[in-house]
Amino acid sequence: MSLRMRLQPEAIGSGMTSQRVRDRLVDRLRGGAAGGEAISDERVLNAIRTVPRHLFVDEALATRAYEDTALPIGHGQTISQPWVVARMTEVLMQASPQKVLEIGTGSGYQAAILAALGLEVHTVERIGELLRTARKRFRQLGMNIRSKHDDGRIGWPENGPFDAIIVTAAAPALVDALGEQLAPEGVLVAPVGGATSQSLLVLHKAADGTLSQRMLGPVVFVPLLSGMVD
Ligand code: SAH
């Protein structure tokens, strides 16, 4: 674990944000929480055990941070459900990535999980205020995460290609630019679908550049939107 976390009292947590409560969430994920598939990658479970999710939500919601549910983070956006974060991360880790791109920083929690796994994380967010708050959290935890305020549908071409790409907002179809920024033998995971019905798309790029895809189960994400907001 490459996470150099400064153990300030608020990061350690207490009561409903304590390590014990975090461990209980990990036990639920391992057991197949919320009727979802069990999470078995110990590296991923360890990252969830380590990263203080309560620091990625408003203080008023901190006591709910270790429930397996999405929570509001303002601007009509949500921090994803821990099971979804774990599942998508598990899929990415199968490609043994080093350099990863996330579209939709939001609270910064998913990016922090990837950083805790020792990956070189690049993340793009279209809402400036969410990105500024996420950057403060990365600094507070001593995490070196590269981030950009932009419309992530163009990816981050100057820094590509990426061994793995994770999109955390849903679009009716995969954006071409992102598939192009995927390295050979890379994997992309993205929710695809409309407002009412979405599934997780997993795209593999073979060594010769051939793309193949499979669909995992249903998920619920906020929409991938165009343009930027301050
Ligand atoms: N990964 C986040 C999930 C946040 S919800 C977390 O762990 O908290 C999805 C995020 O995607 C929102 O913050 C939303 O503003 C952002 N988003 C939506 N469309 C986007 C786009 N085109 N480019 C970048 N970010 C986008």
XYZ file of N, CA and C and ligand atoms in Angstrom:
716
model
N 0.857 -1.204 0.000
C 0.000 0.000 0.000
C 0.882 1.239 0.000
N 0.739 2.080 -1.026
C 1.633 3.224 -1.141
C 1.052 4.466 -0.472
N -0.057 4.295 0.194
C -0.733 5.447 0.772
C 0.062 5.999 1.948
N 0.550 7.253 1.785
C 1.278 7.882 2.879
C 0.288 8.751 3.639
N -0.572 8.141 4.388
C -1.623 8.911 5.027
C -1.109 9.532 6.321
N -1.309 10.823 6.429
C -0.994 11.466 7.709
C -2.150 11.168 8.634
N -1.844 10.547 9.732
C -2.935 10.074 10.585
C -3.442 11.170 11.516
N -4.106 12.145 10.919
C -4.750 13.183 11.720
C -6.005 12.569 12.334
N -6.436 13.104 13.482
C -7.597 12.509 14.157
C -8.804 12.363 13.239
N -9.085 13.368 12.399
C -10.280 13.283 11.555
C -10.146 12.195 10.489
N -8.909 11.837 10.118
C -8.722 10.768 9.140
C -8.923 9.400 9.791
N -8.510 9.278 11.028
C -8.677 7.996 11.734
C -10.159 7.757 12.016
N -10.849 8.811 12.410
C -12.284 8.714 12.686
C -12.556 8.176 14.078
N -13.826 8.248 14.466
C -14.243 7.696 15.760
C -15.727 7.382 15.674
N -16.229 6.563 16.580
C -17.649 6.226 16.554
C -18.053 5.649 15.205
N -19.032 6.301 14.554
C -19.561 5.801 13.281
C -18.590 5.964 12.115
N -17.428 6.598 12.355
C -16.436 6.735 11.276
C -15.137 6.009 11.638
N -15.191 5.126 12.615
C -13.979 4.472 13.111
C -13.514 3.348 12.192
N -12.305 2.899 12.445
C -11.740 1.783 11.682
C -12.628 0.540 11.792
N -13.198 0.344 12.952
C -14.066 -0.815 13.180
C -15.263 -0.792 12.220
N -15.839 0.381 12.022
C -16.998 0.532 11.134
C -16.570 0.314 9.674
N -15.371 0.800 9.361
C -14.810 0.614 8.016
C -14.569 -0.881 7.755
N -14.058 -1.577 8.745
C -13.811 -3.020 8.627
C -15.116 -3.773 8.382
N -16.179 -3.311 9.022
C -17.479 -3.968 8.866
C -17.985 -3.829 7.429
N -17.760 -2.651 6.833
C -18.126 -2.447 5.420
C -17.352 -3.431 4.536
N -16.071 -3.592 4.811
C -15.246 -4.521 4.031
C -15.784 -5.941 4.161
N -16.182 -6.324 5.361
C -16.765 -7.666 5.564
C -18.025 -7.840 4.729
N -18.844 -6.789 4.686
C -20.085 -6.874 3.892
C -19.782 -7.002 2.405
N -18.779 -6.259 1.918
C -18.423 -6.320 0.495
C -17.898 -7.707 0.143
N -17.123 -8.278 1.058
C -16.560 -9.607 0.825
C -17.671 -10.663 0.785
N -18.710 -10.405 1.550
C -19.832 -11.345 1.617
C -20.869 -11.126 0.524
N -20.653 -10.159 -0.361
C -21.632 -9.887 -1.414
C -22.748 -8.990 -0.907
N -22.377 -7.776 -0.499
C -23.336 -6.839 0.095
C -24.414 -6.432 -0.896
N -25.547 -6.022 -0.354
C -26.645 -5.436 -1.137
C -27.060 -6.331 -2.303
N -26.888 -7.640 -2.124
C -27.299 -8.561 -3.178
C -26.347 -8.574 -4.358
N -25.282 -7.755 -4.300
C -24.300 -7.709 -5.392
C -23.342 -8.878 -5.294
N -22.520 -9.006 -6.325
C -21.505 -10.059 -6.335
C -20.475 -9.792 -5.240
N -19.940 -10.841 -4.647
C -18.926 -10.665 -3.618
C -17.650 -10.082 -4.226
N -16.979 -9.235 -3.452
C -15.692 -8.672 -3.881
C -14.600 -9.555 -3.286
N -13.702 -10.065 -4.133
C -12.721 -11.014 -3.607
C -11.273 -10.532 -3.722
N -11.020 -9.464 -4.466
C -9.643 -8.975 -4.620
C -9.208 -8.302 -3.309
N -8.289 -8.958 -2.607
C -7.879 -8.458 -1.288
C -7.218 -7.091 -1.370
N -6.557 -6.800 -2.513
C -5.925 -5.482 -2.672
C -6.991 -4.389 -2.638
N -8.107 -4.667 -3.318
C -9.198 -3.688 -3.379
C -9.854 -3.543 -2.006
N -10.105 -4.671 -1.361
C -10.716 -4.634 -0.024
C -9.818 -3.872 0.952
N -8.507 -4.069 0.800
C -7.564 -3.383 1.674
C -7.584 -1.866 1.440
N -7.739 -1.454 0.179
C -7.815 -0.024 -0.132
C -9.071 0.573 0.508
N -10.171 -0.172 0.460
C -11.420 0.325 1.055
C -11.303 0.396 2.577
N -10.543 -0.532 3.113
C -10.310 -0.525 4.561
C -9.456 0.684 4.959
N -8.579 1.116 4.060
C -7.598 2.155 4.383
C -8.106 3.575 4.156
N -8.838 3.791 3.063
C -9.216 5.174 2.705
C -10.442 5.613 3.518
N -10.309 6.719 4.260
C -11.416 7.186 5.113
C -12.533 7.832 4.282
N -13.545 7.042 3.887
C -14.615 7.565 3.016
C -15.350 8.732 3.668
N -15.372 8.770 5.014
C -16.109 9.853 5.679
C -15.506 11.232 5.394
N -14.236 11.272 4.968
C -13.628 12.563 4.627
C -14.029 13.032 3.237
N -14.738 12.186 2.479
C -15.109 12.517 1.098
C -16.572 12.939 0.985
N -17.241 13.053 2.132
C -18.624 13.557 2.153
C -18.707 14.720 3.138
N -19.786 15.455 3.060
C -20.027 16.556 3.980
C -20.054 16.022 5.418
N -19.578 16.831 6.345
C -19.539 16.398 7.744
C -20.881 15.872 8.252
N -21.965 16.502 7.783
C -23.309 16.106 8.229
C -23.655 14.670 7.805
N -22.963 14.160 6.788
C -23.245 12.798 6.283
C -22.189 11.785 6.729
N -21.179 12.269 7.472
C -20.031 11.415 7.807
C -20.452 10.113 8.496
N -21.489 10.175 9.341
C -21.885 8.969 10.077
C -22.513 7.924 9.153
N -22.862 8.323 7.913
C -23.442 7.359 6.964
C -22.412 6.885 5.943
N -21.169 7.332 6.093
C -20.153 7.090 5.063
C -19.834 5.612 4.870
N -20.081 4.769 5.887
C -19.720 3.355 5.752
C -20.935 2.454 5.543
N -22.056 3.101 5.158
C -23.183 2.324 4.634
C -22.856 2.044 3.172
N -23.367 0.932 2.652
C -23.071 0.607 1.252
C -24.070 1.317 0.338
N -24.024 2.654 0.342
C -24.934 3.407 -0.518
C -24.255 4.652 -1.081
N -24.795 5.124 -2.220
C -24.348 6.402 -2.772
C -24.861 7.517 -1.870
N -24.146 8.621 -1.799
C -24.570 9.759 -0.966
C -24.401 11.044 -1.772
N -25.253 12.056 -1.488
C -25.133 13.319 -2.230
C -23.850 14.077 -1.867
N -23.240 14.713 -2.878
C -22.031 15.529 -2.634
C -22.223 16.968 -3.131
N -23.498 17.340 -3.399
C -23.773 18.687 -3.890
C -23.776 18.739 -5.401
N -24.318 19.834 -5.962
C -24.386 20.027 -7.417
C -25.143 18.893 -8.107
N -26.036 18.231 -7.381
C -26.823 17.149 -7.962
C -26.005 15.885 -8.222
N -24.796 15.795 -7.648
C -23.914 14.652 -7.906
C -23.850 13.743 -6.684
N -23.284 12.553 -6.864
C -23.187 11.602 -5.749
C -21.810 10.951 -5.681
N -21.412 10.577 -4.478
C -20.261 9.691 -4.293
C -20.818 8.289 -4.525
N -20.153 7.488 -5.352
C -20.696 6.182 -5.729
C -20.793 5.243 -4.530
N -21.664 4.268 -4.668
C -21.836 3.215 -3.662
C -20.522 2.425 -3.525
N -20.078 2.145 -2.301
C -18.821 1.408 -2.122
C -18.745 0.110 -2.931
N -19.845 -0.638 -3.021
C -19.791 -1.886 -3.779
C -19.457 -1.621 -5.262
N -20.038 -0.569 -5.817
C -19.778 -0.223 -7.222
C -18.317 0.199 -7.400
N -17.803 1.001 -6.462
C -16.393 1.415 -6.511
C -15.500 0.173 -6.467
N -15.819 -0.734 -5.547
C -15.013 -1.949 -5.383
C -15.059 -2.817 -6.640
N -16.257 -2.980 -7.197
C -16.424 -3.850 -8.367
C -15.668 -3.301 -9.583
N -15.820 -1.982 -9.826
C -15.137 -1.375 -10.970
C -13.622 -1.421 -10.785
N -13.176 -1.202 -9.560
C -11.740 -1.226 -9.286
C -11.193 -2.637 -9.473
N -11.965 -3.621 -9.034
C -11.557 -5.023 -9.180
C -11.379 -5.384 -10.662
N -12.306 -4.908 -11.499
C -12.220 -5.169 -12.942
C -10.948 -4.528 -13.521
N -10.673 -3.276 -13.113
C -9.469 -2.586 -13.605
C -8.199 -3.309 -13.184
N -8.161 -3.787 -11.945
C -6.942 -4.396 -11.397
C -6.569 -5.680 -12.131
N -7.553 -6.289 -12.792
C -7.263 -7.515 -13.552
C -6.283 -7.247 -14.690
N -6.191 -5.974 -15.138
C -5.260 -5.628 -16.220
C -3.884 -5.222 -15.671
N -3.670 -5.353 -14.370
C -2.415 -4.928 -13.716
C -1.944 -3.565 -14.213
N -2.776 -2.550 -14.104
C -2.414 -1.236 -14.646
C -1.405 -0.500 -13.781
N -0.723 0.493 -14.420
C 0.101 1.425 -13.642
C -0.499 2.817 -13.742
N -0.838 3.182 -14.980
C -1.336 4.537 -15.219
C -2.827 4.478 -15.518
N -3.610 5.202 -14.752
C -5.061 5.100 -14.907
C -5.692 6.487 -15.030
N -6.749 6.558 -15.848
C -7.509 7.793 -16.043
C -8.922 7.591 -15.522
N -9.364 8.544 -14.694
C -10.759 8.528 -14.238
C -11.484 9.733 -14.832
N -12.679 9.520 -15.347
C -13.531 10.623 -15.784
C -14.645 10.777 -14.753
N -14.719 11.955 -14.123
C -15.735 12.212 -13.099
C -15.157 12.086 -11.704
N -14.302 13.046 -11.309
C -13.645 13.002 -9.991
C -14.659 13.016 -8.858
N -15.702 13.853 -9.001
C -16.721 13.971 -7.957
C -16.113 14.278 -6.603
N -16.351 13.426 -5.623
C -15.806 13.616 -4.276
C -14.308 13.354 -4.222
N -13.798 12.580 -5.175
C -12.395 12.173 -5.150
C -12.173 10.798 -4.549
N -13.241 10.168 -4.058
C -13.077 8.882 -3.350
C -12.539 7.768 -4.263
N -13.135 7.620 -5.439
C -12.671 6.567 -6.360
C -11.200 6.793 -6.722
N -10.827 8.038 -6.976
C -9.426 8.355 -7.310
C -8.510 7.993 -6.140
N -8.971 8.276 -4.915
C -8.169 7.966 -3.727
C -7.985 6.458 -3.559
N -9.022 5.690 -3.884
C -8.916 4.222 -3.812
C -7.850 3.738 -4.805
N -7.860 4.304 -6.003
C -6.876 3.912 -7.020
C -5.466 4.305 -6.587
N -5.335 5.491 -5.972
C -4.025 5.940 -5.488
C -3.532 5.043 -4.356
N -4.463 4.621 -3.505
C -4.096 3.732 -2.393
C -3.604 2.376 -2.904
N -3.991 2.036 -4.132
C -3.537 0.784 -4.741
C -2.172 0.958 -5.427
N -1.613 2.156 -5.298
C -0.280 2.398 -5.839
C -0.268 2.788 -7.304
N -1.441 3.137 -7.856
C -1.504 3.489 -9.272
C -1.206 4.971 -9.478
N -0.756 5.297 -10.689
C -0.550 6.698 -11.069
C -1.892 7.206 -11.592
N -2.549 8.047 -10.807
C -3.936 8.408 -11.100
C -4.037 9.778 -11.772
N -4.807 9.820 -12.864
C -5.193 11.059 -13.527
C -6.713 11.123 -13.462
N -7.254 12.272 -13.066
C -8.707 12.350 -12.967
C -9.205 13.686 -13.497
N -10.360 13.660 -14.162
C -10.919 14.855 -14.812
C -12.340 15.090 -14.288
N -12.644 16.345 -13.943
C -13.977 16.692 -13.435
C -14.449 17.972 -14.121
N -15.739 18.017 -14.477
C -16.259 19.198 -15.183
C -16.761 20.298 -14.239
N -17.040 19.965 -12.970
C -17.537 20.962 -12.007
C -16.376 21.444 -11.129
N -15.987 22.721 -11.348
C -14.797 23.264 -10.686
C -14.831 23.156 -9.177
N -15.998 23.450 -8.591
C -16.067 23.457 -7.131
C -15.853 22.054 -6.546
N -16.407 21.043 -7.198
C -16.194 19.669 -6.715
C -14.709 19.314 -6.815
N -14.081 19.728 -7.924
C -12.674 19.391 -8.112
C -11.804 20.074 -7.059
N -12.103 21.336 -6.747
C -11.302 22.044 -5.733
C -11.411 21.342 -4.381
N -12.612 20.904 -4.034
C -12.796 20.198 -2.753
C -12.052 18.864 -2.757
N -12.132 18.155 -3.882
C -11.433 16.859 -3.980
C -9.920 17.063 -3.840
N -9.402 18.105 -4.482
C -7.952 18.362 -4.402
C -7.507 18.610 -2.973
N -8.340 19.320 -2.196
C -8.008 19.558 -0.775
C -7.899 18.223 -0.040
N -8.822 17.312 -0.362
C -8.808 16.001 0.319
C -7.548 15.222 -0.062
N -7.173 15.269 -1.341
C -5.961 14.555 -1.769
C -4.742 15.086 -0.999
N -4.689 16.423 -0.879
C -3.556 17.047 -0.159
C -3.551 16.616 1.299
N -4.745 16.640 1.895
C -4.888 16.288 3.311
C -4.390 14.864 3.571
N -4.587 13.989 2.584
C -4.190 12.585 2.746
C -2.801 12.314 2.170
N -2.143 13.371 1.696
C -0.791 13.205 1.149
C -0.774 12.396 -0.137
N -1.856 12.491 -0.918
C -1.960 11.698 -2.148
C -1.581 12.527 -3.360
N -0.706 11.978 -4.176
C -0.258 12.666 -5.370
C -1.111 12.209 -6.561
N -2.194 12.945 -6.813
C -3.134 12.588 -7.874
C -3.186 13.739 -8.866
N -3.021 13.448 -10.158
C -3.088 14.515 -11.160
C -4.539 14.750 -11.547
N -4.941 16.004 -11.553
C -6.339 16.282 -11.850
C -6.463 17.474 -12.784
N -7.581 17.502 -13.484
C -7.801 18.542 -14.495
C -9.269 18.936 -14.495
N -9.522 20.255 -14.605
C -10.889 20.757 -14.724
C -11.214 20.849 -16.212
N -12.031 19.923 -16.692
C -12.305 19.872 -18.128
C -13.522 18.982 -18.373
N -13.992 19.022 -19.603
C -15.010 18.069 -20.038
C -14.282 16.756 -20.345
N -14.488 15.776 -19.511
C -13.736 14.528 -19.607
C -14.062 13.677 -20.826
N -15.063 14.092 -21.609
C -15.381 13.289 -22.793
C -14.259 13.326 -23.822
N -13.330 14.284 -23.660
C -12.168 14.294 -24.564
C -11.005 13.520 -23.955
N -11.193 12.993 -22.746
C -10.122 12.256 -22.079
C -9.012 13.200 -21.650
N -7.770 12.699 -21.702
C -6.607 13.522 -21.352
C -5.489 13.119 -22.314
N -5.651 13.485 -23.612
C -4.769 12.953 -24.662
C -3.280 13.209 -24.414
N -2.927 14.387 -23.856
C -1.498 14.696 -23.644
C -0.843 13.703 -22.694
N -1.603 13.128 -21.787
C -1.027 12.218 -20.793
C -1.263 10.746 -21.107
N -2.000 10.462 -22.190
C -2.274 9.076 -22.545
C -1.083 8.451 -23.235
N -1.155 7.169 -23.623
C -2.279 6.286 -23.336
C -2.280 5.798 -21.878
N -3.418 5.275 -21.471
C -3.599 4.798 -20.098
C -3.802 3.286 -20.088
N -3.272 2.630 -19.070
C -3.436 1.174 -18.941
C -4.867 0.831 -18.538
N -5.511 1.797 -17.903
C -6.902 1.572 -17.482
C -7.633 2.907 -17.488
N -8.899 2.859 -17.853
C -9.745 4.058 -17.836
C -11.046 3.691 -17.132
N -11.463 4.558 -16.198
C -12.711 4.328 -15.476
C -13.581 5.574 -15.628
N -14.789 5.373 -16.113
C -15.726 6.479 -16.285
C -16.780 6.324 -15.192
N -17.010 7.405 -14.414
C -17.947 7.258 -13.290
C -19.214 8.092 -13.487
N -19.581 8.322 -14.750
C -20.862 8.949 -15.091
C -21.349 8.263 -16.366
N -22.674 8.154 -16.503
C -23.222 7.294 -17.567
C -23.521 8.060 -18.853
N -23.210 7.439 -19.986
C -23.527 7.983 -21.305
C -24.258 6.903 -22.102
N -25.067 7.323 -23.104
C -25.794 6.321 -23.897
C -24.843 5.361 -24.622
N -23.657 5.850 -24.978
C -22.676 4.986 -25.658
C -21.284 5.434 -25.246
N -20.314 4.566 -25.438
C -18.939 4.887 -25.076
C -18.402 5.999 -25.972
N -17.687 6.938 -25.368
C -17.073 8.033 -26.130
C -15.822 7.502 -26.830
N -15.730 7.716 -28.152
C -14.620 7.172 -28.944
C -13.244 7.591 -28.433
N -13.139 8.885 -28.043
C -11.830 9.426 -27.634
C -11.230 8.587 -26.508
N -12.069 8.053 -25.650
C -11.555 7.313 -24.498
C -10.974 5.970 -24.925
N -11.663 5.276 -25.808
C -11.143 4.008 -26.337
C -9.794 4.208 -27.022
N -9.647 5.366 -27.678
C -8.387 5.658 -28.384
C -7.235 5.888 -27.416
N -7.552 6.372 -26.211
C -6.480 6.661 -25.234
C -6.141 5.462 -24.353
N -6.730 4.329 -24.693
C -6.458 3.091 -23.949
C -5.213 2.419 -24.547
N -4.272 2.044 -23.689
C -3.040 1.385 -24.141
C -3.349 -0.053 -24.563
N -2.495 -0.644 -25.415
C -2.650 -2.073 -25.726
C -2.651 -2.893 -24.432
N -3.505 -3.886 -24.384
C -3.699 -4.738 -23.204
C -4.336 -3.972 -22.041
N -4.961 -2.831 -22.381
C -5.611 -2.018 -21.358
C -7.076 -2.380 -21.209
N -7.694 -1.872 -20.141
C -9.106 -2.137 -19.890
C -9.818 -0.841 -19.514
N -11.031 -0.713 -20.024
C -11.860 0.456 -19.719
C -13.160 -0.048 -19.113
N -13.613 0.629 -18.070
C -14.906 0.261 -17.495
C -15.760 1.520 -17.383
N -17.002 1.420 -17.868
C -17.866 2.598 -17.928
C -19.334 2.186 -17.850
N -20.150 2.972 -17.120
C -21.588 2.719 -17.151
C -22.166 3.242 -18.457
N -22.948 2.417 -19.129
C -23.523 2.813 -20.413
C -25.026 2.609 -20.352
N -25.767 3.640 -20.808
C -27.224 3.537 -20.812
C -27.859 4.886 -20.549
N -29.182 4.904 -20.426
C -29.926 6.137 -20.204
C -30.156 6.385 -18.728
N -31.113 7.255 -18.420
C -31.342 7.654 -17.032
C -31.917 6.509 -16.204
N -32.670 5.617 -16.839
C -33.375 4.595 -16.060
C -32.698 3.228 -16.077
N -31.910 2.945 -17.096
C -31.317 1.621 -17.192
C -29.882 1.704 -17.730
N -28.948 1.283 -16.888
C -27.528 1.311 -17.284
C -26.864 -0.016 -16.914
N -25.840 -0.367 -17.685
C -25.032 -1.544 -17.347
C -23.570 -1.140 -17.401
N -22.738 -1.944 -16.749
C -21.303 -1.679 -16.790
C -20.705 -2.318 -18.028
N -20.064 -1.488 -18.832
C -19.371 -1.959 -20.027
C -17.893 -2.144 -19.690
N -17.353 -3.298 -20.058
C -15.922 -3.537 -19.884
C -15.315 -3.728 -21.263
N -14.377 -2.853 -21.608
C -13.752 -2.888 -22.935
C -12.289 -3.293 -22.789
N -11.874 -4.306 -23.539
C -10.473 -4.747 -23.528
C -9.827 -4.382 -24.837
N -8.602 -3.878 -24.785
C -7.847 -3.655 -26.016
C -6.732 -4.695 -26.052
N -6.719 -5.521 -27.084
C -5.694 -6.559 -27.204
C -4.357 -5.918 -27.591
N -3.287 -6.707 -27.522
C -1.947 -6.201 -27.849
C -1.905 -5.651 -29.272
N -2.715 -6.236 -30.175
C -2.725 -5.757 -31.564
C -3.752 -4.638 -31.789
N -4.357 -4.154 -30.715
C -5.274 -3.019 -30.820
C -6.732 -3.406 -31.013
N -7.017 -4.704 -31.188
C -8.410 -5.140 -31.359
C -9.204 -4.916 -30.073
N -10.405 -4.375 -30.234
C -11.255 -4.117 -29.072
C -12.284 -5.229 -28.896
N -12.511 -5.643 -27.666
C -13.602 -6.582 -27.400
C -14.328 -6.087 -26.153
N -15.608 -6.367 -26.074
C -16.349 -5.858 -24.928
C -17.271 -6.892 -24.317
N -17.527 -6.702 -23.020
C -18.527 -7.526 -22.346
C -19.306 -6.606 -21.406
N -20.496 -7.051 -21.028
C -21.327 -6.253 -20.138
C -21.416 -6.945 -18.782
N -21.252 -6.156 -17.718
C -21.515 -6.673 -16.373
C -22.926 -6.233 -15.988
N -23.287 -6.375 -14.744
C -24.678 -6.154 -14.329
C -25.140 -4.703 -14.346
N -26.387 -4.494 -13.938
C -26.982 -3.156 -13.918
C -26.362 -2.260 -12.835
N -26.272 -0.981 -13.131
C -25.757 0.015 -12.186
C -26.576 1.301 -12.327
N -26.386 2.226 -11.400
C -27.047 3.532 -11.490
C -26.009 4.629 -11.279
N -25.816 5.454 -12.294
C -24.871 6.575 -12.200
C -25.553 7.861 -12.643
N -25.000 8.991 -12.207
C -25.447 10.288 -12.727
C -24.966 10.388 -14.178
N -25.595 11.259 -14.992
C -25.218 11.313 -16.408
C -23.877 12.009 -16.669
N -23.206 11.564 -17.706
C -22.017 12.226 -18.246
C -22.532 13.427 -19.044
N -22.141 14.634 -18.627
C -22.666 15.844 -19.259
C -21.570 16.552 -20.037
N -21.984 17.424 -20.968
C -20.980 18.126 -21.764
C -20.667 19.487 -21.156
N -19.516 20.028 -21.506
C -19.126 21.370 -21.077
C -18.605 21.401 -19.656
N -18.203 22.600 -19.226
C -17.643 22.776 -17.901
C -18.449 23.765 -17.070
N -18.361 23.634 -15.754
C -19.034 24.534 -14.815
C -17.997 25.012 -13.823
N -18.031 26.316 -13.442
C -17.094 26.810 -12.422
C -17.448 26.222 -11.067
N -15.973 9.049 -8.949
C -16.814 9.928 -8.174
C -18.267 9.784 -8.602
C -18.888 11.124 -8.769
S -20.413 11.185 -9.642
C -16.627 9.715 -6.694
O -15.890 8.780 -6.299
O -17.149 10.482 -5.885
C -19.891 11.551 -11.294
C -19.068 12.794 -11.491
O -18.846 12.899 -12.908
C -19.748 14.098 -11.083
O -18.910 14.802 -10.216
C -19.929 14.847 -12.394
O -19.800 16.250 -12.279
C -18.825 14.267 -13.234
N -19.008 14.405 -14.678
C -20.149 14.286 -15.416
N -19.906 14.510 -16.717
C -18.565 14.769 -16.821
C -17.699 15.088 -17.898
N -18.127 15.196 -19.158
N -16.399 15.302 -17.640
C -15.915 15.220 -16.363
N -16.677 14.927 -15.300
C -17.996 14.704 -15.518
